[in-house]
Short mmCIF file of C-alpha atoms and ligand atoms in Angstrom, two decimals:
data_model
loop_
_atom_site.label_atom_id
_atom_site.label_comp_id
_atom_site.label_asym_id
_atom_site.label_seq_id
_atom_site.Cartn_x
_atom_site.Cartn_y
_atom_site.Cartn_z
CA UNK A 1 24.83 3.50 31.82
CA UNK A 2 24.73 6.32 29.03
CA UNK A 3 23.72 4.58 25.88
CA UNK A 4 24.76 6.41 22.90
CA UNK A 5 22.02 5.47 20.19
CA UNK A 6 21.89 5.85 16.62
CA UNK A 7 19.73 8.75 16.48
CA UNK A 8 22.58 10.70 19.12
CA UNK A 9 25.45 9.87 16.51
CA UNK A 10 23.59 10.81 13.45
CA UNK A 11 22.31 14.82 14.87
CA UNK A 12 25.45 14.81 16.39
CA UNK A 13 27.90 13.82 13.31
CA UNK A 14 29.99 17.02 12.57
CA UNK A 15 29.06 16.65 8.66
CA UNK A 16 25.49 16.89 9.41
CA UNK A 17 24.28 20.55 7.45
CA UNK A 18 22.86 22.29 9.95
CA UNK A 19 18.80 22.20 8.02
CA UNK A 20 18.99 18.82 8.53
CA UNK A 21 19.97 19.26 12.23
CA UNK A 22 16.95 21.09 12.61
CA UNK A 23 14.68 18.85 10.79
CA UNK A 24 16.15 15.81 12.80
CA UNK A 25 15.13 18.02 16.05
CA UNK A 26 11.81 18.77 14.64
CA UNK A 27 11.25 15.09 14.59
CA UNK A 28 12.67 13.93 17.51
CA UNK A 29 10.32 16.69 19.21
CA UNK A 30 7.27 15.39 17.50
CA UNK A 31 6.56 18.28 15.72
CA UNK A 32 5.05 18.35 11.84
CA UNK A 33 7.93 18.95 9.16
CA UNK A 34 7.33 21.13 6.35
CA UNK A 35 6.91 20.48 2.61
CA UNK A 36 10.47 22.15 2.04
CA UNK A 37 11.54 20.14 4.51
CA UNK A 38 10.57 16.95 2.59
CA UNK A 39 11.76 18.00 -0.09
CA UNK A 40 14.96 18.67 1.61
CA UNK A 41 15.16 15.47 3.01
CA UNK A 42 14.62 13.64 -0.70
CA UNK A 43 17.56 15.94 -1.51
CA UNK A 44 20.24 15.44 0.51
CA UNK A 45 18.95 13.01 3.19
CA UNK A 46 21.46 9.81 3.73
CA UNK A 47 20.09 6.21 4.48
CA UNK A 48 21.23 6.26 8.20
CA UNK A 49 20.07 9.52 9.25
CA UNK A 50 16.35 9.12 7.51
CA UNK A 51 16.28 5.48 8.72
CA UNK A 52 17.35 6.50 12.47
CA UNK A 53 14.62 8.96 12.31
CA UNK A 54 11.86 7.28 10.93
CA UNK A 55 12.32 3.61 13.09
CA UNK A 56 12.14 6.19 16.07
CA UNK A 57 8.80 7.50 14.62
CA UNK A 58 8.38 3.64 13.92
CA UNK A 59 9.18 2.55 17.58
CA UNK A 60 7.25 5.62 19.33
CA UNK A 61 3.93 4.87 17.41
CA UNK A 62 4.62 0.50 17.20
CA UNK A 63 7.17 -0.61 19.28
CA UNK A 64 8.28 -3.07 17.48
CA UNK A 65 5.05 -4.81 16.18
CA UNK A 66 4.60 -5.52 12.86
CA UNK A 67 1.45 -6.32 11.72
CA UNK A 68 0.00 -8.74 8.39
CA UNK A 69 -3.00 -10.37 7.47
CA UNK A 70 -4.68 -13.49 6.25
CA UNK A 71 -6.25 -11.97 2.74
CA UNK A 72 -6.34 -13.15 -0.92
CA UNK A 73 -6.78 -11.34 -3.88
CA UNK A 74 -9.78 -11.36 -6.57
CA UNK A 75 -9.10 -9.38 -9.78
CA UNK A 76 -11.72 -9.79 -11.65
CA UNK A 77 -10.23 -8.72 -14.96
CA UNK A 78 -6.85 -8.38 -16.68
CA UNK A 79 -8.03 -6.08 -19.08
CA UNK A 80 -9.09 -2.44 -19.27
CA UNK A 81 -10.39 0.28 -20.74
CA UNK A 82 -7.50 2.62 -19.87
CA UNK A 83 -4.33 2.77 -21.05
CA UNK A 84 -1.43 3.61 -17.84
CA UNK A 85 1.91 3.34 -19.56
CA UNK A 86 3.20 1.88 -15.93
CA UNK A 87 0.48 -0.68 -16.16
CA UNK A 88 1.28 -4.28 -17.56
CA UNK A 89 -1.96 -5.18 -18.03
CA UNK A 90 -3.40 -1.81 -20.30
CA UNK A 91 -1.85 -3.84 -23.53
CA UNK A 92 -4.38 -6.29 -23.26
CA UNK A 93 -7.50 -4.49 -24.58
CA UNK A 94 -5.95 -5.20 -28.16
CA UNK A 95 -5.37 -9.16 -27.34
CA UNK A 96 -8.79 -9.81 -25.48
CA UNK A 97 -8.87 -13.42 -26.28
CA UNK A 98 -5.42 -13.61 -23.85
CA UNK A 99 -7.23 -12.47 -21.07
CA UNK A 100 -9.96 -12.58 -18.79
CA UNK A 101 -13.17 -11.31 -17.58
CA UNK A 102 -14.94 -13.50 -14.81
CA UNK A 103 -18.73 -13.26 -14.50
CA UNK A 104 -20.31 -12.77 -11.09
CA UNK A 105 -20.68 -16.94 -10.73
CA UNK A 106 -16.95 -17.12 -10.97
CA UNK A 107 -16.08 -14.49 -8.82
CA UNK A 108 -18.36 -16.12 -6.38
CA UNK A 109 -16.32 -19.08 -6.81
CA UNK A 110 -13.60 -18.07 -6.10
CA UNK A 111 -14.88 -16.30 -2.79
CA UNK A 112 -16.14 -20.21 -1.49
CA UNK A 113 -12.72 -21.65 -2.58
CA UNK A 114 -11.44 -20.20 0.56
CA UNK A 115 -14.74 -21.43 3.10
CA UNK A 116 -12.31 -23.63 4.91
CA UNK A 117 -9.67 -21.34 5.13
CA UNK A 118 -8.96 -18.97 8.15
CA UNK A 119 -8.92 -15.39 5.49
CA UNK A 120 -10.18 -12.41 7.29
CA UNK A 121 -10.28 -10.34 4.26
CA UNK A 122 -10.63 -10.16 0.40
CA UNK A 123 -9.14 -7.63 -1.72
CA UNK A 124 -11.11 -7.44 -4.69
CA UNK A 125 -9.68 -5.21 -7.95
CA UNK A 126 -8.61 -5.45 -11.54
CA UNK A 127 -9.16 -3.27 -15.04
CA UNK A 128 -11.86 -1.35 -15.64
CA UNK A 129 -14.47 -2.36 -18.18
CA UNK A 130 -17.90 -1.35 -18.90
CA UNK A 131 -19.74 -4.48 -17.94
CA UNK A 132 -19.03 -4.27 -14.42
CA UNK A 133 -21.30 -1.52 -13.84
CA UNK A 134 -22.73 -0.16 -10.66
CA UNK A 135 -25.56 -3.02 -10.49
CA UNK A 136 -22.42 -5.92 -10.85
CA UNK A 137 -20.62 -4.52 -7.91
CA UNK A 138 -23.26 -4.08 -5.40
CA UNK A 139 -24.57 -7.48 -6.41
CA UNK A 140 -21.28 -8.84 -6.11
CA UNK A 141 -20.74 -7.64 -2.82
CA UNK A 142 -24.23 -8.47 -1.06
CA UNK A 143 -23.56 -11.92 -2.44
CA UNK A 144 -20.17 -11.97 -1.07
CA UNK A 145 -21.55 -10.29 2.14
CA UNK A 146 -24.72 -13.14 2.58
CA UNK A 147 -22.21 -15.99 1.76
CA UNK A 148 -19.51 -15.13 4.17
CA UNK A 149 -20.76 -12.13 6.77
CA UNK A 150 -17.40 -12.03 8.34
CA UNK A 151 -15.12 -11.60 5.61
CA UNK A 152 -13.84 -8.04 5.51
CA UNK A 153 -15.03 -6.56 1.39
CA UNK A 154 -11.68 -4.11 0.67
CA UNK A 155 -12.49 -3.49 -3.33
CA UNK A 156 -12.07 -1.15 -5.73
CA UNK A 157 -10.51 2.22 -6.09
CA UNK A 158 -11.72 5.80 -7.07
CA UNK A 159 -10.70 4.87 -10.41
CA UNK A 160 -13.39 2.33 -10.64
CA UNK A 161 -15.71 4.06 -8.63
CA UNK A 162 -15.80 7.07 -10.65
CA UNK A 163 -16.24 5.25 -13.89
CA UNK A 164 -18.90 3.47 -13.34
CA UNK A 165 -20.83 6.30 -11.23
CA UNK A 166 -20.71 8.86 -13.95
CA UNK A 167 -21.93 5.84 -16.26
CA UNK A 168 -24.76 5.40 -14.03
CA UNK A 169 -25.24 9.25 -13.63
CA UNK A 170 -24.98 9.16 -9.76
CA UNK A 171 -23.46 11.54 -7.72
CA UNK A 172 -20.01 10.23 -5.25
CA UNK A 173 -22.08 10.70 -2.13
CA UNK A 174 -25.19 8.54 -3.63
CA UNK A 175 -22.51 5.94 -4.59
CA UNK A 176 -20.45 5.37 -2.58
CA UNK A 177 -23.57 5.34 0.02
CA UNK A 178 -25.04 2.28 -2.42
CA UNK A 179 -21.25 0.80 -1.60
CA UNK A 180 -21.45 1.14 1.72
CA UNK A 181 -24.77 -0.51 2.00
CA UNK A 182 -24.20 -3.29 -0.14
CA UNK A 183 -21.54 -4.78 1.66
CA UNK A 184 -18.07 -2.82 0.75
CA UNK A 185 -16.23 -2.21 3.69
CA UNK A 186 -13.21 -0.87 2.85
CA UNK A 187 -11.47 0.79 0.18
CA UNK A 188 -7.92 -0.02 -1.04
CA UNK A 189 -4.92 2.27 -2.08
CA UNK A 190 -4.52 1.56 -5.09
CA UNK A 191 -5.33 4.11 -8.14
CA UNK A 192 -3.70 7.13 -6.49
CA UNK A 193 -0.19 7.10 -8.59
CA UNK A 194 1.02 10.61 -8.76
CA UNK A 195 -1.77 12.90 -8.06
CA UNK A 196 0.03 16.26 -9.76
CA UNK A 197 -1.20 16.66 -13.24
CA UNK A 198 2.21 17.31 -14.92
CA UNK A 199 3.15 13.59 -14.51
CA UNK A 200 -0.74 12.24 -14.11
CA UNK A 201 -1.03 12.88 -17.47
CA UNK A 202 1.32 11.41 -19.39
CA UNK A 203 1.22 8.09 -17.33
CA UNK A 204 -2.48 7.85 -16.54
CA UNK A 205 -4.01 9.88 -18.79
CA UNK A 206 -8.38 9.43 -19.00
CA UNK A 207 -8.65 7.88 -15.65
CA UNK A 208 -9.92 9.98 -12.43
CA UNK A 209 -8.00 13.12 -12.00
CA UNK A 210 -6.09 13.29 -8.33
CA UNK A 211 -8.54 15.87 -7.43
CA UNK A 212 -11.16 13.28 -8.01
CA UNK A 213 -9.49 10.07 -6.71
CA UNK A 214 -8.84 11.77 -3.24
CA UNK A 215 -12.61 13.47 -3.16
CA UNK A 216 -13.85 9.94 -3.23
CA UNK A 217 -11.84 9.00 -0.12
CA UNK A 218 -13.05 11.96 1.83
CA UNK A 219 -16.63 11.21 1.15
CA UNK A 220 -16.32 7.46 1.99
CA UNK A 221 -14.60 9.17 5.12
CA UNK A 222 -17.61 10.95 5.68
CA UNK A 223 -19.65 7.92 5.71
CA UNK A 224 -17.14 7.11 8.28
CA UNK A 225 -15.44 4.30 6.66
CA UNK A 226 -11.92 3.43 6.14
CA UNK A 227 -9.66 3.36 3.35
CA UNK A 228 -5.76 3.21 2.38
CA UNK A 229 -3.52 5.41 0.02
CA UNK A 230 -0.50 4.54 -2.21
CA UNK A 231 2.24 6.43 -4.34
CA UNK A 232 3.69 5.00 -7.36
CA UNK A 233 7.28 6.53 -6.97
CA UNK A 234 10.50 6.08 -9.52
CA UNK A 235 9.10 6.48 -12.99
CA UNK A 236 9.33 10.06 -14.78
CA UNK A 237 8.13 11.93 -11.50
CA UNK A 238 10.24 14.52 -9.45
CA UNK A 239 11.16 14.66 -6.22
CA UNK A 240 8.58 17.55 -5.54
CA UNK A 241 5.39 15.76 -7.15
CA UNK A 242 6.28 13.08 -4.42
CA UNK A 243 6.08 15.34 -1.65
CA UNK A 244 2.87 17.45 -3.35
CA UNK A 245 1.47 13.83 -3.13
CA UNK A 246 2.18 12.93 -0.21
CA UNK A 247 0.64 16.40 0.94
CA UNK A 248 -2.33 16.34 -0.26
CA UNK A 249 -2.90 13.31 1.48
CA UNK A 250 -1.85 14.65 4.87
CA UNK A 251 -3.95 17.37 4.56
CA UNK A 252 -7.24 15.24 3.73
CA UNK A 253 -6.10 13.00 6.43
CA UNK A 254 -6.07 16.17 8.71
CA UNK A 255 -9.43 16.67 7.61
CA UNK A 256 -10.78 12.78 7.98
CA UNK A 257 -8.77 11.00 9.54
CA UNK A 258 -10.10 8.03 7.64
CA UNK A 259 -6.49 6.90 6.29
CA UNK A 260 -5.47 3.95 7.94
CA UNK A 261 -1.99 3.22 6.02
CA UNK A 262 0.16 4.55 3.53
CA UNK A 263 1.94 2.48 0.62
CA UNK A 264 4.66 3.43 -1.32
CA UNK A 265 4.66 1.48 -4.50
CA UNK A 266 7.84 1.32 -6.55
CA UNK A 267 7.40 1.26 -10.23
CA UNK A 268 8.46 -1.52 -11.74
CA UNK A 269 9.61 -1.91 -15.72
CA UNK A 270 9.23 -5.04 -17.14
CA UNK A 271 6.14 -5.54 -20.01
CA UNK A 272 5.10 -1.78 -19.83
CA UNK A 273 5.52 1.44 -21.99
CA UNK A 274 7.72 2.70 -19.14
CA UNK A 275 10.29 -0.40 -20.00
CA UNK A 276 13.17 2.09 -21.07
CA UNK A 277 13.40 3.76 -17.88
CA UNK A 278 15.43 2.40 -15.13
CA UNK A 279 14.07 0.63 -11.79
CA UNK A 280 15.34 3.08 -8.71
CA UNK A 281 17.63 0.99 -6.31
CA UNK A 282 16.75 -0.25 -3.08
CA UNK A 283 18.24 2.69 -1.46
CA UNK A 284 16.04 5.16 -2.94
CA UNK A 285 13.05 2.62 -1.93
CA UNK A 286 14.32 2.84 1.81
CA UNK A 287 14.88 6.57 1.60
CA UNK A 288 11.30 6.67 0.26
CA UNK A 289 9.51 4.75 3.06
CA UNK A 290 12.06 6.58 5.89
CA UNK A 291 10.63 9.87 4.15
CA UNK A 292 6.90 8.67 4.35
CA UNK A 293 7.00 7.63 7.54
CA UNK A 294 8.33 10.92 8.93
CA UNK A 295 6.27 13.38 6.89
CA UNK A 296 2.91 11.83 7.51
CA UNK A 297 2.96 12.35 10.94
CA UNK A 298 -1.13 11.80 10.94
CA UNK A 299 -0.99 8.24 9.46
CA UNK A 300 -0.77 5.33 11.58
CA UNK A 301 0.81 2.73 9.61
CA UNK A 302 3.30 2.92 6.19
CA UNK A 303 3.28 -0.69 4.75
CA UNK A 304 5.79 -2.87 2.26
CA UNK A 305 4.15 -4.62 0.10
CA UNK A 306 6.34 -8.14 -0.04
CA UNK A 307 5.36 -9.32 -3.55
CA UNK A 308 6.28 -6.28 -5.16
CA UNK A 309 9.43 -5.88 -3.48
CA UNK A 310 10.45 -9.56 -2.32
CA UNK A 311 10.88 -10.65 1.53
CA UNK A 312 14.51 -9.19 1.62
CA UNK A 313 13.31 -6.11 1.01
CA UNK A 314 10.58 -6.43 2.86
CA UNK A 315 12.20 -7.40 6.05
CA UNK A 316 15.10 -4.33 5.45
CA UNK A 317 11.95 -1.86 5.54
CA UNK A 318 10.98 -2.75 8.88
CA UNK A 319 14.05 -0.40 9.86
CA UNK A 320 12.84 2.26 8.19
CA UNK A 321 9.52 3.37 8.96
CA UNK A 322 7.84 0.02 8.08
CA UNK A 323 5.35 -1.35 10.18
CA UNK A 324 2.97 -3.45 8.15
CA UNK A 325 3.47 -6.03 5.41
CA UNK A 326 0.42 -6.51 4.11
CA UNK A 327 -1.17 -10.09 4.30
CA UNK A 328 -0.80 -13.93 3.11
CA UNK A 329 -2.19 -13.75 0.04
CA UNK A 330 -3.03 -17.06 -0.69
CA UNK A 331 -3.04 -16.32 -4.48
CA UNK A 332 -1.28 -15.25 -7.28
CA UNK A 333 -1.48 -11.78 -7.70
CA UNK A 334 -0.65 -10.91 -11.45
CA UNK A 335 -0.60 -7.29 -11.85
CA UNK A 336 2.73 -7.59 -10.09
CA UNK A 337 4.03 -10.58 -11.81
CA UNK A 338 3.72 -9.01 -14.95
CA UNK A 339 5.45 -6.00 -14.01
CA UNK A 340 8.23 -7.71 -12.97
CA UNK A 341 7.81 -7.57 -9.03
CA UNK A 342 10.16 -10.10 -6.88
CA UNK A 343 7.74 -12.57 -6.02
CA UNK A 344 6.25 -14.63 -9.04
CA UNK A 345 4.30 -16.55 -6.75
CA UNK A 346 3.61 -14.43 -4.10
CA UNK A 347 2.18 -16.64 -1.54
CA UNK A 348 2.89 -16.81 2.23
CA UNK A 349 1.96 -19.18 4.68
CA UNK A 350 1.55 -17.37 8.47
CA UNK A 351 4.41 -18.90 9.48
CA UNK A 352 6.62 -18.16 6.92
CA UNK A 353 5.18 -14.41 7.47
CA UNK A 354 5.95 -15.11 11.47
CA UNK A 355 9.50 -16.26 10.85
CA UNK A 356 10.17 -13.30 8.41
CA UNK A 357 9.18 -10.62 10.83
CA UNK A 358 10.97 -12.34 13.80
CA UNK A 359 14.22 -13.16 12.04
CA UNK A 360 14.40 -9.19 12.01
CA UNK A 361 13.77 -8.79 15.93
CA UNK A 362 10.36 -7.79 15.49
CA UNK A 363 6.84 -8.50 16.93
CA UNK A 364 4.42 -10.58 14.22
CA UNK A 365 0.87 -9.51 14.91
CA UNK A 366 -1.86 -10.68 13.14
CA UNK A 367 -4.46 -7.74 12.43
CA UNK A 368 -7.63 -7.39 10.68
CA UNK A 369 -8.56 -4.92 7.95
CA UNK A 370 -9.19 -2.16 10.58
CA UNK A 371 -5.98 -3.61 13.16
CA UNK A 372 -8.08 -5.15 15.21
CA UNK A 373 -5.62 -7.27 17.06
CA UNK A 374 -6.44 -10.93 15.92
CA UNK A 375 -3.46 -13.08 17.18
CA UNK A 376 0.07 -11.72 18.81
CA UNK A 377 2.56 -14.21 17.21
CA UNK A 378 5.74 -13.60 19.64
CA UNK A 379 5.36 -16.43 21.93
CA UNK A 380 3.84 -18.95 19.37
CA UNK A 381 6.45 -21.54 18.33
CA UNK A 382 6.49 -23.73 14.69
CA UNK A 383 8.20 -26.82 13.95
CA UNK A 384 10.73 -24.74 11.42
CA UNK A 385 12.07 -22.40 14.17
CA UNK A 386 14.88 -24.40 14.83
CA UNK A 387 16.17 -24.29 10.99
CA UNK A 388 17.25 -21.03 11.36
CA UNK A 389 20.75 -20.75 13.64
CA UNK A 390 21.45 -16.48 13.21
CA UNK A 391 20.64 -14.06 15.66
CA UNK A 392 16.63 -13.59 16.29
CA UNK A 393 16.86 -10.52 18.12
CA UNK A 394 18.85 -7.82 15.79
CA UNK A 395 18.97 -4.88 17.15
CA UNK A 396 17.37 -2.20 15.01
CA UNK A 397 18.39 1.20 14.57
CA UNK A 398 17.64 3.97 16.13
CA UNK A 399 15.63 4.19 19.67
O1 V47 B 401 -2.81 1.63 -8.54
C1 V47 B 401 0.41 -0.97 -11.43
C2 V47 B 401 0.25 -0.13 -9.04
C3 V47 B 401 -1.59 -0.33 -7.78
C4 V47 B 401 2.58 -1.14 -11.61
O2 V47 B 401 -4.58 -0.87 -0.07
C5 V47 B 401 2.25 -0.79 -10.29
O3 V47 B 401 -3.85 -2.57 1.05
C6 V47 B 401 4.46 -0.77 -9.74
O4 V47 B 401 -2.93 -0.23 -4.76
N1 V47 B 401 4.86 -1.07 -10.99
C7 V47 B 401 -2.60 -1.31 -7.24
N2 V47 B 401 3.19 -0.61 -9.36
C8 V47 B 401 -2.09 -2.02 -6.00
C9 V47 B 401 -2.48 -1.35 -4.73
C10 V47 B 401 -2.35 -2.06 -3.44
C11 V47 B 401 -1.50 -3.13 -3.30
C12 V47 B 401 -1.42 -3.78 -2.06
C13 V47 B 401 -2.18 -3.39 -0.98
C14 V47 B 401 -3.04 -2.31 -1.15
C15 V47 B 401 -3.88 -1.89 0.00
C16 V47 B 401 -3.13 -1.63 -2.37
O5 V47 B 401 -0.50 -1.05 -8.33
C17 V47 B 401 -2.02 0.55 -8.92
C18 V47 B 401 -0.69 1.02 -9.41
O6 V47 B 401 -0.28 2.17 -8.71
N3 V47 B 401 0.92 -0.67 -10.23
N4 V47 B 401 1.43 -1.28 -12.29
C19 V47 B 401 3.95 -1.27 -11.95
N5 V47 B 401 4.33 -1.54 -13.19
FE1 SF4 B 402 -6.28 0.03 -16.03
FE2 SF4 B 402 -5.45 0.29 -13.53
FE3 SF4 B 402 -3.77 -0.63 -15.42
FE4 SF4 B 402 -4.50 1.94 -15.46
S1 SF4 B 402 -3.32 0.89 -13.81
S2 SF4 B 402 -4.46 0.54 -17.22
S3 SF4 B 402 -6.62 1.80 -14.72
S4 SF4 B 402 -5.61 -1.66 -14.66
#
């Protein structure tokens, strides 16, 4: 039987221009596109045809698993130094008193609330202030290390890290190597915005320079440790500072290959200087992670992040490049909240997560920081799977 898939009818729809022909056969031939071909593919590329070819990119690298985790969140402050006009939380340097700053003993606290639970990992981050110097951190982190060994440390960002080196007068490499041995595993994504300088300064003017944020990576890279990236896309940025972005992380990545996933972040409006602009829609956010997934051709993973976006969302983005959906988080994660994300409670249990991902025909797998296989979830049954009466085995598009 000739099946006809979705990828066929989009490269071989008559309308098709014939650059995007030859992008589509670039990809389907799993060769690198080009910055002007990103670009051209933020231009004029529709939903189907970027969604057919990055769930084939998807498929080829995945299959259909999808992976999550068991995490929670620590942020250890909700007010900083810095002054992002995307960031909801920047206002509170002037209101102290409505915030807060949580001493080592209450961090720690936090970290044993969970001792019964099954968490693999905690993500630790917040504002930046001058009390949680070098010494807090790597004290924090030994502690958290000698309490619970197994517990995967992803904290800070290059923002952090390079304020409170320069404080301390040490050098990345000497840092980050004090990091390393006090117990940080693994670095988050967060921090990165929009590395160009055009539109990093005017929304996150003061803080590391993109130069500096991805110089960090590459020498915790060096040390041969992991890390993640992110974008914050759909505030005042152009379509070209997403794809000089997004190439200057393929290129470290070339160099490294210490990148283990990408996330696109969609700006979000609410309680922020950047109120007056406009949210994008939901297709541009779909056109964003297609785009992601098929220009970084060196990453492994692209992940949703389901409190920012919500679990619709979330589940429509496994069709388009998606292959991740971050964890549990058995917490409430305010940085998002306040900007307005979908979820004001964001909390999961694993088998809501489970359902979600199979209610979309997909494979739940439960990974650990580094996706480390930890449970496979397709064959594993709950009490609530017979609530839902649709059809668990959509097919997906594209092949
Ligand atoms: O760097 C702040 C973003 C980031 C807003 O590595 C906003 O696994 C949208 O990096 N609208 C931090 N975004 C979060 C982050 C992250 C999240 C989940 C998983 C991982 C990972 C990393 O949040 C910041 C900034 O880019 N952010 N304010 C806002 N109004
Ligand atoms: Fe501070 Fe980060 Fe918010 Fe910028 S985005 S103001 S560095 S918490």
């Amino acid at each position: 039987m000739n099946i006809i898939s979705d990828l066929d009818i989009v490269i071989n729809d008559p309308k098709l221009s014939n650059e995007l022909r030859d992008i589509a056969i670039k990809v389907v031939d799993q060769q690198r596109i080009s910055n002007d071909d990103a670009l051209m593919l933020y231009e004029q590329g529709s939903l189907s045809y970027l969604g057919s070819l990055a769930n084939l990119i998807r498929e080829r690298k995945h299959g259909d698993n999808t992976y999550f985790n068991r995490n929670f969140h620590i942020e250890p402050t909700n007010i900083c130094l810095y002054t992002c006009t995307f960031c909801s939380y920047s206002r509170l340097i002037k209101k102290r008193e409505e915030g807060w700053e949580y001493t080592h003993d209450e961090i720690m606290d936090i970290v044993k609330s969970y001792d019964d639970k099954p968490v693999t990992e905690v993500h630790l981050v917040g504002g930046v202030l001058p009390q949680y110097d070098v010494k807090f951190y790597s004290t924090l982190f030994s502690a958290i290390k000698a309490h619970r060994p197994d517990l995967h440390v992803k904290a800070l960002t290059p923002v952090e890290y390079h304020y409170i080196f320069k404080k301390d007068k040490l050098s990345y490499e000497d840092g980050m190597k004090l990091m390393l041995q006090s117990g940080l595993d693994s670095m988050p994504g967060g921090g990165a915005e929009i590395f160009h300088p055009e539109i990093r300064d005017q929304i996150a003017g003061g803080k590391c320079s993109g130069e500096q944020w991805l110089r960090i990576h590459e020498v915790w890279h060096e040390l041969g440790c992991k890390s993640n990236a992110t974008m914050l896309y759909g505030h005042i940025e152009s379509f070209w500072h997403r794809v000089d972005h997004l190439d200057q992380l393929r290129q470290l990545q070339d160099k490294t290959g210490g990148f283990q996933t990408f996330i696109p972040l969609k700006f979000r409006n609410e309680n922020n200087q950047l109120s007056h602009l406009p949210e994008v829609s939901v297709i541009e956010d779909l056109r964003n992670y297609a785009i992601s997934r098929i220009y970084l051709d060196n990453f492994d993973h692209i992940k949703a992040y389901w409190p920012m976006i919500g679990r619709d969302m979330a589940q429509l983005s496994l069709a388009f490049g998606v292959d991740d959906i971050d964890g549990t988080i058995d917490d409430t994660t305010k940085i998002y909240s306040m900007a307005g994300s979908e979820e004001q409670n964001p909390a999961l249990s694993t088998e809501q997560l489970v359902q979600m991902i199979k209610r979309v025909g997909r494979r739940p797998i439960e990974r650990d920081t580094l996706y480390n296989v930890v449970q496979d979830y397709t064959d594993v049954a709950f009490d609530s799977d017979h609530e839902y009466k649709g059809y668990l085995s959509l097919p997906v598009i594209g092949n």
